PDB file of C-alpha atoms in Angstrom:
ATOM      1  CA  UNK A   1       0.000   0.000   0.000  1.00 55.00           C
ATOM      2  CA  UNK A   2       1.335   3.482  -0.679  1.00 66.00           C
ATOM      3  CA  UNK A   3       1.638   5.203   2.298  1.00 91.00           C
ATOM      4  CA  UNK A   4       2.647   8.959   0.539  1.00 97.00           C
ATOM      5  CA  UNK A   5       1.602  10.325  -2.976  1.00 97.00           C
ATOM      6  CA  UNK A   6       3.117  13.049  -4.484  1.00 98.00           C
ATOM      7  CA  UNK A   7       1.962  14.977  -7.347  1.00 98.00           C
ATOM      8  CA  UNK A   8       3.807  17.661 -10.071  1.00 96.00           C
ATOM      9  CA  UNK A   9       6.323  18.002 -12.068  1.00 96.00           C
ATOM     10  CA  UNK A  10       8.165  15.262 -13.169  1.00 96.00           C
ATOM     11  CA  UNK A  11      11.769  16.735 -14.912  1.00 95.00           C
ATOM     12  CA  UNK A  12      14.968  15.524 -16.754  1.00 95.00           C
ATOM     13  CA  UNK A  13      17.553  18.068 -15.257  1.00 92.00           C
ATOM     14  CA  UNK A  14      20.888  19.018 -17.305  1.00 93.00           C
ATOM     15  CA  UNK A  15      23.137  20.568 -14.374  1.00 89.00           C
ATOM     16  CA  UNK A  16      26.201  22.547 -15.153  1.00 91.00           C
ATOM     17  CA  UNK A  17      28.356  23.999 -12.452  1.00 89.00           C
ATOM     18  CA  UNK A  18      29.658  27.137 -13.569  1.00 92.00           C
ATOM     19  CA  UNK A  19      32.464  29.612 -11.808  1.00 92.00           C
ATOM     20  CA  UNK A  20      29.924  32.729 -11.944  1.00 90.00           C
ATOM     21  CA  UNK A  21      26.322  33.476 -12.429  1.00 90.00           C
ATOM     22  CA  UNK A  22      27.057  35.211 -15.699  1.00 87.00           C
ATOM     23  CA  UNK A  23      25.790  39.462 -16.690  1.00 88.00           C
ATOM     24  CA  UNK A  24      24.282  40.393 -19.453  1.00 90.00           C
ATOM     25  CA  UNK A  25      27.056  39.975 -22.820  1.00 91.00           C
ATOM     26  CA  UNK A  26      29.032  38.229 -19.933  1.00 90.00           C
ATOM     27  CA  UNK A  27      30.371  34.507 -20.345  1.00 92.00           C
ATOM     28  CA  UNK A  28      31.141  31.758 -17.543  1.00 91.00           C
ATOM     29  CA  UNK A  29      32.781  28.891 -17.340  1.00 92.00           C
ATOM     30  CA  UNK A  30      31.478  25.525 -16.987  1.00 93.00           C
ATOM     31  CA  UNK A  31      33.207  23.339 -14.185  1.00 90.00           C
ATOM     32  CA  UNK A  32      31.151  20.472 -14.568  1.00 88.00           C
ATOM     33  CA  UNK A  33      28.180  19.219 -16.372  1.00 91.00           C
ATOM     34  CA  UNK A  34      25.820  15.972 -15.392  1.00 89.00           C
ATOM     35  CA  UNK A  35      22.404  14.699 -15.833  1.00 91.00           C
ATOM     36  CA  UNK A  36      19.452  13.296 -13.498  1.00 91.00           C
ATOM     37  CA  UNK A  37      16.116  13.070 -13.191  1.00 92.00           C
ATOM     38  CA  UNK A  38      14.432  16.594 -11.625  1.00 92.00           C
ATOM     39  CA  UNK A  39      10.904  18.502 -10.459  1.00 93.00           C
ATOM     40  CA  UNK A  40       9.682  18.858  -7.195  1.00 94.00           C
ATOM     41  CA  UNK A  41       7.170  15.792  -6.891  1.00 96.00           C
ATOM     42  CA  UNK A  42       9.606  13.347  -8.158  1.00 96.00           C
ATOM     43  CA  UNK A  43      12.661  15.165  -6.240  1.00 94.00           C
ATOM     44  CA  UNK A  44      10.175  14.027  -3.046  1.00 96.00           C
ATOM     45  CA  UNK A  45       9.096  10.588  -4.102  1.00 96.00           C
ATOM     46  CA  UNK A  46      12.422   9.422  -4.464  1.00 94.00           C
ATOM     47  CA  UNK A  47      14.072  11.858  -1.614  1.00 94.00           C
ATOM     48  CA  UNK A  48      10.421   9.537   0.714  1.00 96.00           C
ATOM     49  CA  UNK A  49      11.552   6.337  -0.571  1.00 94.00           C
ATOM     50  CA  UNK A  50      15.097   6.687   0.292  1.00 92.00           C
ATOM     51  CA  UNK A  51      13.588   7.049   4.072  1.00 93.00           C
ATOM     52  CA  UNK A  52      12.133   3.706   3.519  1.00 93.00           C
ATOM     53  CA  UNK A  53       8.878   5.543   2.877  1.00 95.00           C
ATOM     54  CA  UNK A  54       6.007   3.620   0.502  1.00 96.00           C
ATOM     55  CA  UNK A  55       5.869   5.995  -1.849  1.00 96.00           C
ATOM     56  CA  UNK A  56       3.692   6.867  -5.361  1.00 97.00           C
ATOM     57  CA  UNK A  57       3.771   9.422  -8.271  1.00 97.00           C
ATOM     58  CA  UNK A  58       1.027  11.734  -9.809  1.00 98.00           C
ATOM     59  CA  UNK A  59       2.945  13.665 -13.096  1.00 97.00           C
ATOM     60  CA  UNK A  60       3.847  13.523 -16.572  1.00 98.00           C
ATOM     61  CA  UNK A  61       6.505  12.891 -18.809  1.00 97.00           C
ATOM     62  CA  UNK A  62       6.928  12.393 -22.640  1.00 97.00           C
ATOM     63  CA  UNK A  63       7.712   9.228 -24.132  1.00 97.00           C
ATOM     64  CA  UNK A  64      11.095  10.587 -25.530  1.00 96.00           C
ATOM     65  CA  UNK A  65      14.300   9.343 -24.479  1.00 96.00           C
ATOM     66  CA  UNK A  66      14.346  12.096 -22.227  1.00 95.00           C
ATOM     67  CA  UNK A  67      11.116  10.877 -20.331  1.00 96.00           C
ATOM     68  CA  UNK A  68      12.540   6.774 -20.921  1.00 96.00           C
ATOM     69  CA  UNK A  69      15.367   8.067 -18.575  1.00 95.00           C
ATOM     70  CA  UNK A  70      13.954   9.544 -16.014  1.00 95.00           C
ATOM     71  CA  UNK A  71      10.867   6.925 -15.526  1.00 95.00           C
ATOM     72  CA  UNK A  72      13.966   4.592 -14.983  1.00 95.00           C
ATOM     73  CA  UNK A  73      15.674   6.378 -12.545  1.00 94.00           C
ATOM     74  CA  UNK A  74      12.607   6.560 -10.485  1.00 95.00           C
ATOM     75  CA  UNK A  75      11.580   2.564 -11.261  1.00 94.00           C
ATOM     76  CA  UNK A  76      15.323   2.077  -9.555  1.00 93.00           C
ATOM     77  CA  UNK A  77      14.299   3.805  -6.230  1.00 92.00           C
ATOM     78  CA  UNK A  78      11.320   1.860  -5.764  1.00 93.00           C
ATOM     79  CA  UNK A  79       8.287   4.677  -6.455  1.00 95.00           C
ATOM     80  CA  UNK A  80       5.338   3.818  -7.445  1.00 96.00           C
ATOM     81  CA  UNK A  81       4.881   5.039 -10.560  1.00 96.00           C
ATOM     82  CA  UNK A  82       1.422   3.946 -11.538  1.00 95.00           C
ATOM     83  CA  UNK A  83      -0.036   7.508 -11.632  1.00 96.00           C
ATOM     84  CA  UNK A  84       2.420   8.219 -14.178  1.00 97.00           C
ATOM     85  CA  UNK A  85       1.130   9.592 -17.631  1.00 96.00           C
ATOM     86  CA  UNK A  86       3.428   9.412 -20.811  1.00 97.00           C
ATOM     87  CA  UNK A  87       2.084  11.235 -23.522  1.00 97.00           C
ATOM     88  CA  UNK A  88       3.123  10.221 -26.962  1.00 96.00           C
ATOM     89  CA  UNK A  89       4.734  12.215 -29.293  1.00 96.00           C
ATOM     90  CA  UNK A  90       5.445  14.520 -26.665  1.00 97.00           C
ATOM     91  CA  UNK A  91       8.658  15.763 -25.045  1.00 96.00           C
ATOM     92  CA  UNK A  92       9.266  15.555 -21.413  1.00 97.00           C
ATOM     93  CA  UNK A  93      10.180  18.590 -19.130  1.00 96.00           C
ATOM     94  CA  UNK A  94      13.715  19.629 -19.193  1.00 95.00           C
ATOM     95  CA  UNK A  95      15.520  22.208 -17.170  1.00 92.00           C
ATOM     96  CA  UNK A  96      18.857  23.522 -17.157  1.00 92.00           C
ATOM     97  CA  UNK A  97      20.162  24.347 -13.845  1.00 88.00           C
ATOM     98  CA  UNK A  98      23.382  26.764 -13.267  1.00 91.00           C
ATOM     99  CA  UNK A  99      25.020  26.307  -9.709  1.00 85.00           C
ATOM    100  CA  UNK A 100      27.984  28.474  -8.853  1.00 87.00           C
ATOM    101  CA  UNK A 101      30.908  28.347  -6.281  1.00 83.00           C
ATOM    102  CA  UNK A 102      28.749  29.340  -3.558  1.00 80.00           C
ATOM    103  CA  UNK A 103      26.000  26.265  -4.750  1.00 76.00           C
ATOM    104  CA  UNK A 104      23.052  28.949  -5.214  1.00 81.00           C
ATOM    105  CA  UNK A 105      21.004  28.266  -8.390  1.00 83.00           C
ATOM    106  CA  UNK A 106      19.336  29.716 -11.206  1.00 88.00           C
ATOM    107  CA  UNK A 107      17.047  27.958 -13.651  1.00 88.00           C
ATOM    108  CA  UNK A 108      16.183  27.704 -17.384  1.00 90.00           C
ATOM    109  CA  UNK A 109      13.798  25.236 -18.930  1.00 90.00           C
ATOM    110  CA  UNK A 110      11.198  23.837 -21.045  1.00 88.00           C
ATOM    111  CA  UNK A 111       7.407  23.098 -19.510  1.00 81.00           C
ATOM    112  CA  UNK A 112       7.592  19.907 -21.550  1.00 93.00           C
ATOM    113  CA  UNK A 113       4.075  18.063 -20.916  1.00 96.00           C
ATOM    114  CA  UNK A 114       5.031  18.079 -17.098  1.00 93.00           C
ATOM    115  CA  UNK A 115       1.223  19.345 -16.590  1.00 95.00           C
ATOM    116  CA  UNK A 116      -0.434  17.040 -18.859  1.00 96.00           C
ATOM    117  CA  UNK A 117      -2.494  15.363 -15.696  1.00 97.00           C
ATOM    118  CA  UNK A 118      -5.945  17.192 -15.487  1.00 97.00           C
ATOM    119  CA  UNK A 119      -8.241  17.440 -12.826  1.00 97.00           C
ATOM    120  CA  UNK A 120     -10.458  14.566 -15.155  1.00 96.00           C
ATOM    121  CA  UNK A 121      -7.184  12.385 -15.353  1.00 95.00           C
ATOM    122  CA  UNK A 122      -7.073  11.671 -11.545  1.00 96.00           C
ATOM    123  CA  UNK A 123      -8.397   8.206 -10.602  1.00 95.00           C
ATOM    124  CA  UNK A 124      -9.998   8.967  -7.046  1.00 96.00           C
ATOM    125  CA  UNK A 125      -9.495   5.925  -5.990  1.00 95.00           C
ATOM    126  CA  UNK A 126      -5.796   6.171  -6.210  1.00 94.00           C
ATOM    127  CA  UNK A 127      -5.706   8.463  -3.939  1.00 95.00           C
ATOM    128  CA  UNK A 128      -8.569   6.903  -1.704  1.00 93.00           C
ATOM    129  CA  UNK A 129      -5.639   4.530  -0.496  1.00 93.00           C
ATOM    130  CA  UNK A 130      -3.255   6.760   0.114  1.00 96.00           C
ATOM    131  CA  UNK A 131      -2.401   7.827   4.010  1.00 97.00           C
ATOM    132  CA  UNK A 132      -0.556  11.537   2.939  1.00 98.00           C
ATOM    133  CA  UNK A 133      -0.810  13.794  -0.310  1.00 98.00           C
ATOM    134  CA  UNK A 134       2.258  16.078  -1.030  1.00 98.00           C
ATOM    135  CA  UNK A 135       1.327  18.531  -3.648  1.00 97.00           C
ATOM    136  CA  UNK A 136       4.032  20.594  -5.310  1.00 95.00           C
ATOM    137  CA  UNK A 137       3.917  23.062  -8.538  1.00 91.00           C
ATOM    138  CA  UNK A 138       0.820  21.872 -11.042  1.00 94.00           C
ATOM    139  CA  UNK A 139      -1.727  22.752 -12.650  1.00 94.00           C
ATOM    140  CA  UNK A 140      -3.899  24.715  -9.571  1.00 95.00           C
ATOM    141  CA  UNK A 141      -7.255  23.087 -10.975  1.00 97.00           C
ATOM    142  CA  UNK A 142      -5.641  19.711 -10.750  1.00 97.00           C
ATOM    143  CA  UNK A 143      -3.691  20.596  -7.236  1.00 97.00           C
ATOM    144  CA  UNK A 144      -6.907  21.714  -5.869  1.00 97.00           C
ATOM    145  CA  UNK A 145      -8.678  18.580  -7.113  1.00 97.00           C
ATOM    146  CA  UNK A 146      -6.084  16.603  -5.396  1.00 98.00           C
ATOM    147  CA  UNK A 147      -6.173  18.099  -1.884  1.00 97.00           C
ATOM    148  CA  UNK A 148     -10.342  17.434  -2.168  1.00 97.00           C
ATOM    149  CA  UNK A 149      -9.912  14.149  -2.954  1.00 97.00           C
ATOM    150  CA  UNK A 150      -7.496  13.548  -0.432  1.00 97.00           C
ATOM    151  CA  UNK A 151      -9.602  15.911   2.365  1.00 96.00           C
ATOM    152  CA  UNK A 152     -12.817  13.860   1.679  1.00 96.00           C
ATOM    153  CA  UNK A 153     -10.781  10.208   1.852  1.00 96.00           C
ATOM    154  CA  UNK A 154      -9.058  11.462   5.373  1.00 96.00           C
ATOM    155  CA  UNK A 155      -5.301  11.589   4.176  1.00 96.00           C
ATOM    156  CA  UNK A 156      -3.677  14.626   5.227  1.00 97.00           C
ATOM    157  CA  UNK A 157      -2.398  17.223   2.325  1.00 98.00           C
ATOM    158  CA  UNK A 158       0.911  19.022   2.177  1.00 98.00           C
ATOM    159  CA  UNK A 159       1.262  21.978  -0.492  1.00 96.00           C
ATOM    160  CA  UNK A 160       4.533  23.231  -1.989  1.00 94.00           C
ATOM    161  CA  UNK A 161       4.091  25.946  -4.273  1.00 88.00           C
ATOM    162  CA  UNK A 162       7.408  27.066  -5.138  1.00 81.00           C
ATOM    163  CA  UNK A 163       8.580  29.514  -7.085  1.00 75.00           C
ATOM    164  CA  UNK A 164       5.054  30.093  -9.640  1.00 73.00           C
ATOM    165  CA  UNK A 165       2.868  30.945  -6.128  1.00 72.00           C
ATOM    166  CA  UNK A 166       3.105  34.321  -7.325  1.00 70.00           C
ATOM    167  CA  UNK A 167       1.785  34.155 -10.804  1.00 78.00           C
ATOM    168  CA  UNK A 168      -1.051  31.525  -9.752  1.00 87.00           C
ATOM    169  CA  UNK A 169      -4.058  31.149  -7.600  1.00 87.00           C
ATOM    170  CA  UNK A 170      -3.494  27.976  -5.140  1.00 89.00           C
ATOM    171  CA  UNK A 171      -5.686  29.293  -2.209  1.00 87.00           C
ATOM    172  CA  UNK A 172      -7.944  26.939  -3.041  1.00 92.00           C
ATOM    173  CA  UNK A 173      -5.512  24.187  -2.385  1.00 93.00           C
ATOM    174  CA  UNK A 174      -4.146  25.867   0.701  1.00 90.00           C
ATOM    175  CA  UNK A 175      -7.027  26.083   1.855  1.00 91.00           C
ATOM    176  CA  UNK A 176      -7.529  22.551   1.964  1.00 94.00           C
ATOM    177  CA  UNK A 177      -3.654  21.978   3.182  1.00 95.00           C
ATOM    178  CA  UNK A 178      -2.845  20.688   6.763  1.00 96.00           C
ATOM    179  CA  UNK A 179       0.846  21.284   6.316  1.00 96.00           C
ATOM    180  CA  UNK A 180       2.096  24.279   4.009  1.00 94.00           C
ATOM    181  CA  UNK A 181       5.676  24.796   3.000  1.00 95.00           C
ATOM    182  CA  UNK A 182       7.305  27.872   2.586  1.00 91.00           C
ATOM    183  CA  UNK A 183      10.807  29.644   1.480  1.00 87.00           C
ATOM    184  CA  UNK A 184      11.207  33.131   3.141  1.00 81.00           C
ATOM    185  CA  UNK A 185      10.788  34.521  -0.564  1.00 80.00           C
ATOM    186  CA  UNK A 186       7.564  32.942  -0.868  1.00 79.00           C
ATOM    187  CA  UNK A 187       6.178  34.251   2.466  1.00 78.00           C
ATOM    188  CA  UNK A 188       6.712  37.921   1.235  1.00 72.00           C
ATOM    189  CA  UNK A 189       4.575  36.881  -2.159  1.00 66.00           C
ATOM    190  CA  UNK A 190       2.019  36.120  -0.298  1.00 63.00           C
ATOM    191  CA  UNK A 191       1.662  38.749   2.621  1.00 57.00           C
ATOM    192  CA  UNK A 192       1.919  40.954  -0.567  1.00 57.00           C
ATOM    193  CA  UNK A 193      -1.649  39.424  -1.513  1.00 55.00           C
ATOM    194  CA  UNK A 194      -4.556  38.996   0.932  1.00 46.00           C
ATOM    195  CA  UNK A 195      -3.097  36.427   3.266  1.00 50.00           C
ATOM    196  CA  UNK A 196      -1.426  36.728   6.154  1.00 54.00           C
ATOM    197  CA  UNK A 197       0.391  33.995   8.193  1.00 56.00           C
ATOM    198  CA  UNK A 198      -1.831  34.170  10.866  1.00 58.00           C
ATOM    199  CA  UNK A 199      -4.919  33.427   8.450  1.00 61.00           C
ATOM    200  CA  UNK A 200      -2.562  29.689   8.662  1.00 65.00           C
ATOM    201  CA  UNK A 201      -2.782  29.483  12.592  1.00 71.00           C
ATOM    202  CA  UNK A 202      -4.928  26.016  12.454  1.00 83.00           C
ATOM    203  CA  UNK A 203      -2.868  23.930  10.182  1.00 88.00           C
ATOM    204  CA  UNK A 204       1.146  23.811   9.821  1.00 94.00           C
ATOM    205  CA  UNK A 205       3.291  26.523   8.250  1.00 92.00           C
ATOM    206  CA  UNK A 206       6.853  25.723   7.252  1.00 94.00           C
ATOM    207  CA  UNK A 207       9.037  28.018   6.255  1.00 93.00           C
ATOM    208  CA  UNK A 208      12.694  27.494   4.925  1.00 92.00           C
ATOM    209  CA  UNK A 209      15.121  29.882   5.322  1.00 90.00           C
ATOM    210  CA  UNK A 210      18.226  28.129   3.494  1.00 84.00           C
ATOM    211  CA  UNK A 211      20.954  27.935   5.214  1.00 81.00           C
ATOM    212  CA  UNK A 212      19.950  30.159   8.283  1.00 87.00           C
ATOM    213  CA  UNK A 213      17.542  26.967   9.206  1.00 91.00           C
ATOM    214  CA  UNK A 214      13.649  26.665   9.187  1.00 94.00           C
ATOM    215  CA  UNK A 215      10.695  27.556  11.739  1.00 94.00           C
ATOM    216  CA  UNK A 216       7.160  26.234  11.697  1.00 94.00           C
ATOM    217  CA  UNK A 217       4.441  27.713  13.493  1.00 92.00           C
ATOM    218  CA  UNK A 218       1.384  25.061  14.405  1.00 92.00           C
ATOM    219  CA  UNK A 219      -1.998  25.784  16.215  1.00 91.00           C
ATOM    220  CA  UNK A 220      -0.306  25.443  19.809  1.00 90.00           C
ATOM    221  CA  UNK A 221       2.961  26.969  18.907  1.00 90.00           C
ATOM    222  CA  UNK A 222       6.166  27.752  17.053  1.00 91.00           C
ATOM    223  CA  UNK A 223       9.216  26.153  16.399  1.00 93.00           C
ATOM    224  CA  UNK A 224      12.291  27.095  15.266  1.00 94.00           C
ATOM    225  CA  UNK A 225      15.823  25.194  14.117  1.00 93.00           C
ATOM    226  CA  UNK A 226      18.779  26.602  12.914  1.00 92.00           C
ATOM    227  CA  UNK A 227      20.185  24.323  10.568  1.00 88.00           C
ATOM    228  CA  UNK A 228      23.497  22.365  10.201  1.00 88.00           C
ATOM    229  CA  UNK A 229      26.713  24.263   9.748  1.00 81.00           C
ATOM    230  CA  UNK A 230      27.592  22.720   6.526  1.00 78.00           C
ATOM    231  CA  UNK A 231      29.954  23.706   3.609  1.00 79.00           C
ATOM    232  CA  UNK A 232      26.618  23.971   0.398  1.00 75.00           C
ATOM    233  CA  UNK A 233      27.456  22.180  -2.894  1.00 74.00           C
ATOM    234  CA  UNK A 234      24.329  22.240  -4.779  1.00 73.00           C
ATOM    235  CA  UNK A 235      21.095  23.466  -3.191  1.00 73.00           C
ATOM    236  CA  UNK A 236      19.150  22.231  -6.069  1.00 75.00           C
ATOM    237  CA  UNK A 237      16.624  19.800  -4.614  1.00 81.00           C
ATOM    238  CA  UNK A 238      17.640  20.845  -1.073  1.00 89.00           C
ATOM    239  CA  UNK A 239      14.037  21.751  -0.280  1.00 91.00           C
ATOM    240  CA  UNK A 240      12.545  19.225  -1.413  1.00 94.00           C
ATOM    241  CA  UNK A 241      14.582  16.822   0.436  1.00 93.00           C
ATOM    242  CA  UNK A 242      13.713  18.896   3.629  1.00 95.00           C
ATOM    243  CA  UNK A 243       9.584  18.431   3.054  1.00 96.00           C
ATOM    244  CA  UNK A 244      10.288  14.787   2.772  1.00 96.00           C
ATOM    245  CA  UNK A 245      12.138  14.496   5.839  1.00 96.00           C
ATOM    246  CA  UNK A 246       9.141  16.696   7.439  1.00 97.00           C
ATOM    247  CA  UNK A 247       6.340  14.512   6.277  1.00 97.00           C
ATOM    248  CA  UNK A 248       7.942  11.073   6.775  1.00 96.00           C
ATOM    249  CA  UNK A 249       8.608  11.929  10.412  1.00 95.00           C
ATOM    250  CA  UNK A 250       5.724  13.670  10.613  1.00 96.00           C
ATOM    251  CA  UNK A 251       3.691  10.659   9.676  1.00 95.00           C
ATOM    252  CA  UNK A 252       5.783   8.899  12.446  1.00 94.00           C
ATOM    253  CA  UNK A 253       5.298  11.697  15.712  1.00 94.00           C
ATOM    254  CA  UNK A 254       3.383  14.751  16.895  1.00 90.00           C
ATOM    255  CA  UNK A 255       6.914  15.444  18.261  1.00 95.00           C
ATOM    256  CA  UNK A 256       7.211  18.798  15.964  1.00 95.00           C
ATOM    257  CA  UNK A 257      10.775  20.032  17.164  1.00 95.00           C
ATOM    258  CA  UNK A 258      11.723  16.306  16.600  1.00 95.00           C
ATOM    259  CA  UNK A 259      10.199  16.894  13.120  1.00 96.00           C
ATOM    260  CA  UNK A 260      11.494  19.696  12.202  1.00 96.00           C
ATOM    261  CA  UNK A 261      15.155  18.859  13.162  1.00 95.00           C
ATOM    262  CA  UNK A 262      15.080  15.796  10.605  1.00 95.00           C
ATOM    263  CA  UNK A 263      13.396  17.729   7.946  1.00 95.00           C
ATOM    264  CA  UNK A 264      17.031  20.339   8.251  1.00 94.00           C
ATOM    265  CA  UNK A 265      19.002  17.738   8.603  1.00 92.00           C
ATOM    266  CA  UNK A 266      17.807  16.037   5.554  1.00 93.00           C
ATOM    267  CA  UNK A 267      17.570  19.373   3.527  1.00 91.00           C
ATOM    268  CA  UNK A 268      21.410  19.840   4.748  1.00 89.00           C
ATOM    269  CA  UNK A 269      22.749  17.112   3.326  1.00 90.00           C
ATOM    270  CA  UNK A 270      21.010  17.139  -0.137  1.00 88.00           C
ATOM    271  CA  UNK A 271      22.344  20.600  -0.178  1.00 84.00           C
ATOM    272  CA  UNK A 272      25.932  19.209   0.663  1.00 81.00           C
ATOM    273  CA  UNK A 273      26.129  16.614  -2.259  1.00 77.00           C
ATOM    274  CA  UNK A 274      25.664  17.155  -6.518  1.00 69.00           C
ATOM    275  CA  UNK A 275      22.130  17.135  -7.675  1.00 58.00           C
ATOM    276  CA  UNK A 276      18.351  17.296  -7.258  1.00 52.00           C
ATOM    277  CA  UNK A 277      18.581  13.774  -6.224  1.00 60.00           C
ATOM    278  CA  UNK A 278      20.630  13.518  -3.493  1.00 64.00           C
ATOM    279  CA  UNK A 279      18.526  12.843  -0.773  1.00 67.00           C
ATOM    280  CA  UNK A 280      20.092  11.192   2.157  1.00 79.00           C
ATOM    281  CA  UNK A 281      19.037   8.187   3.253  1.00 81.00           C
ATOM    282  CA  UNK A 282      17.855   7.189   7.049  1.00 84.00           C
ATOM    283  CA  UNK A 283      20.910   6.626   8.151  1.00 85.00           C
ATOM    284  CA  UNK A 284      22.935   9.543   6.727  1.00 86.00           C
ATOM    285  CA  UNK A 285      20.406  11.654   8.684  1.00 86.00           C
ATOM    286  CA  UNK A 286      20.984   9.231  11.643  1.00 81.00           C
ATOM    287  CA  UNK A 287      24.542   9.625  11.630  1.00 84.00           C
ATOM    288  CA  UNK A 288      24.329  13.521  11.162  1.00 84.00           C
ATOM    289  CA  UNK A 289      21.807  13.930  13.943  1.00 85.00           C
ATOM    290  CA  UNK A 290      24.068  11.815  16.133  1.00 80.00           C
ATOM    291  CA  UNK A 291      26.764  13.743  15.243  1.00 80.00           C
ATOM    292  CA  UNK A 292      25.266  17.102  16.281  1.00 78.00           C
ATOM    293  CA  UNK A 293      23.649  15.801  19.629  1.00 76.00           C
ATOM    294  CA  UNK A 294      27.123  14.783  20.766  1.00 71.00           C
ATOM    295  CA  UNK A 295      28.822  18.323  20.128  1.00 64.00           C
TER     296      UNK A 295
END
């Protein structure tokens, strides 16, 4: 039985590690180039399994070689992928990721047909048997569709927005949301609307801050961690590795400091390593968390 689904974008990522962000009629070099599968709800699923989490797939990819590659990257880690949806004759999502010295990132890409699944493509009872829905960037008609389906079967829903919450309407999906994930840049896009973070006070409200650590403020309280001191590679995929350390430990305890702590720890070490799929394992977290309690 899946235990987690996650749903969005499904990516083939072309990294290149350059010495400088370049300016405008500027040039950089390139350090390093490699290949993996990317996107957010894949990142997860495979960052969920690796924490020996049952874990299933809601996206799409193209049947090109492009697609063929990355559906077998995420057969090898043991995902679900039965919610998958190649399209024929259709090219799968690819984006080309810059990281420089300091591991910060910038982003080019193609859409692909990574939002080919429609609110009429979801098979309710798919998600019927699922205990926990992460949602990440979609489609908001489908997302919202999603987090009803999931509401009315008794799973809790998770919503990461990223980086489009500010050019589309997901309150409809946060609404329905029992844990919410935040960066500090989307926070400001959205006190700049309507909302405010109190308007949040009866579910969960995570917000990542990098490097600097994360807080989350709950119905009884807030709680706040201040990360690993760690030396960042790559922070590609970082955050996503942090939301699935949240919700598999989350699934496990009401312990929210406990929580939280694995969810940095987790989003440290993906940060630490090459790539969007990084994601540490259950014992590199283990080891890392041991580490830091005996300082």
């Amino acid at each position: 039985m899946v235990t987690v689904l996650t749903a969005g974008h499904v990516n083939w990522d072309v990294t290149l590690r350059v010495d400088n962000f370049p300016e405008p009629d500027g040039e950089a070099a390139i350090r390093l180039q490699r290949q993996s599968g990317g996107g957010s709800a894949a990142n997860v699923a495979t960052a969920l399994a690796g924490l020996e989490v049952d874990t299933g797939l809601i996206g799409s990819i193209g049947d090109d070689d492009n697609g063929l590659l990355a559906r077998r990257e995420l057969e090898a880690t043991g995902v679900s992928l039965d919610g998958l949806r190649i399209v024929e004759d259709a090219d799968t999502a690819v984006k080309y990721i810059l990281v420089d010295d300091a591991g910060e990132v910038a982003v080019l890409g193609n859409d692909g047909v990574n939002e080919a699944v429609r609110p009429d493509d979801i098979v309710p009872e798919r998600i019927e048997r699922a205990t926990h829905i992460h949602l990440t960037s979609q489609r908001p008609e489908t997302a919202s569709r999603l987090a009803r389906l999931a509401s009315e079967s008794g799973a809790t829903v998770s919503v990461d927005p990223g980086r489009r919450l500010a050019s589309r309407d997901y309150s409809d999906t946060i609404e329905l949301a029992d844990i919410i994930f935040l960066n500090d840049r989307e926070v400001e896009a959205i006190l700049e609307e309507t909302y405010s973070v109190s308007e949040y006070s009866d579910r969960i409200l995570a917000i990542k801050y990098g490097g600097d650590g994360a807080e989350v403020h709950t119905p009884t309280g807030s709680v706040h961690h201040p990360g690993f001191d760690i030396d960042p590679v790559d922070t590609t995929g970082a955050g996503d590795a942090f939301a699935a350390g949240f919700i598999a430990t989350y699934l496990q305890t009401d312990d929210i400091e406990r929580v939280l702590e694995f969810a940095n720890a987790c989003g440290a070490l993906a940060a630490s390593t090459e790539g969007a799929r990084s994601a540490p394992t259950s014992s590199s977290v283990d080891a890392l968390l041991a580490a830091q309690h005996e300082q």
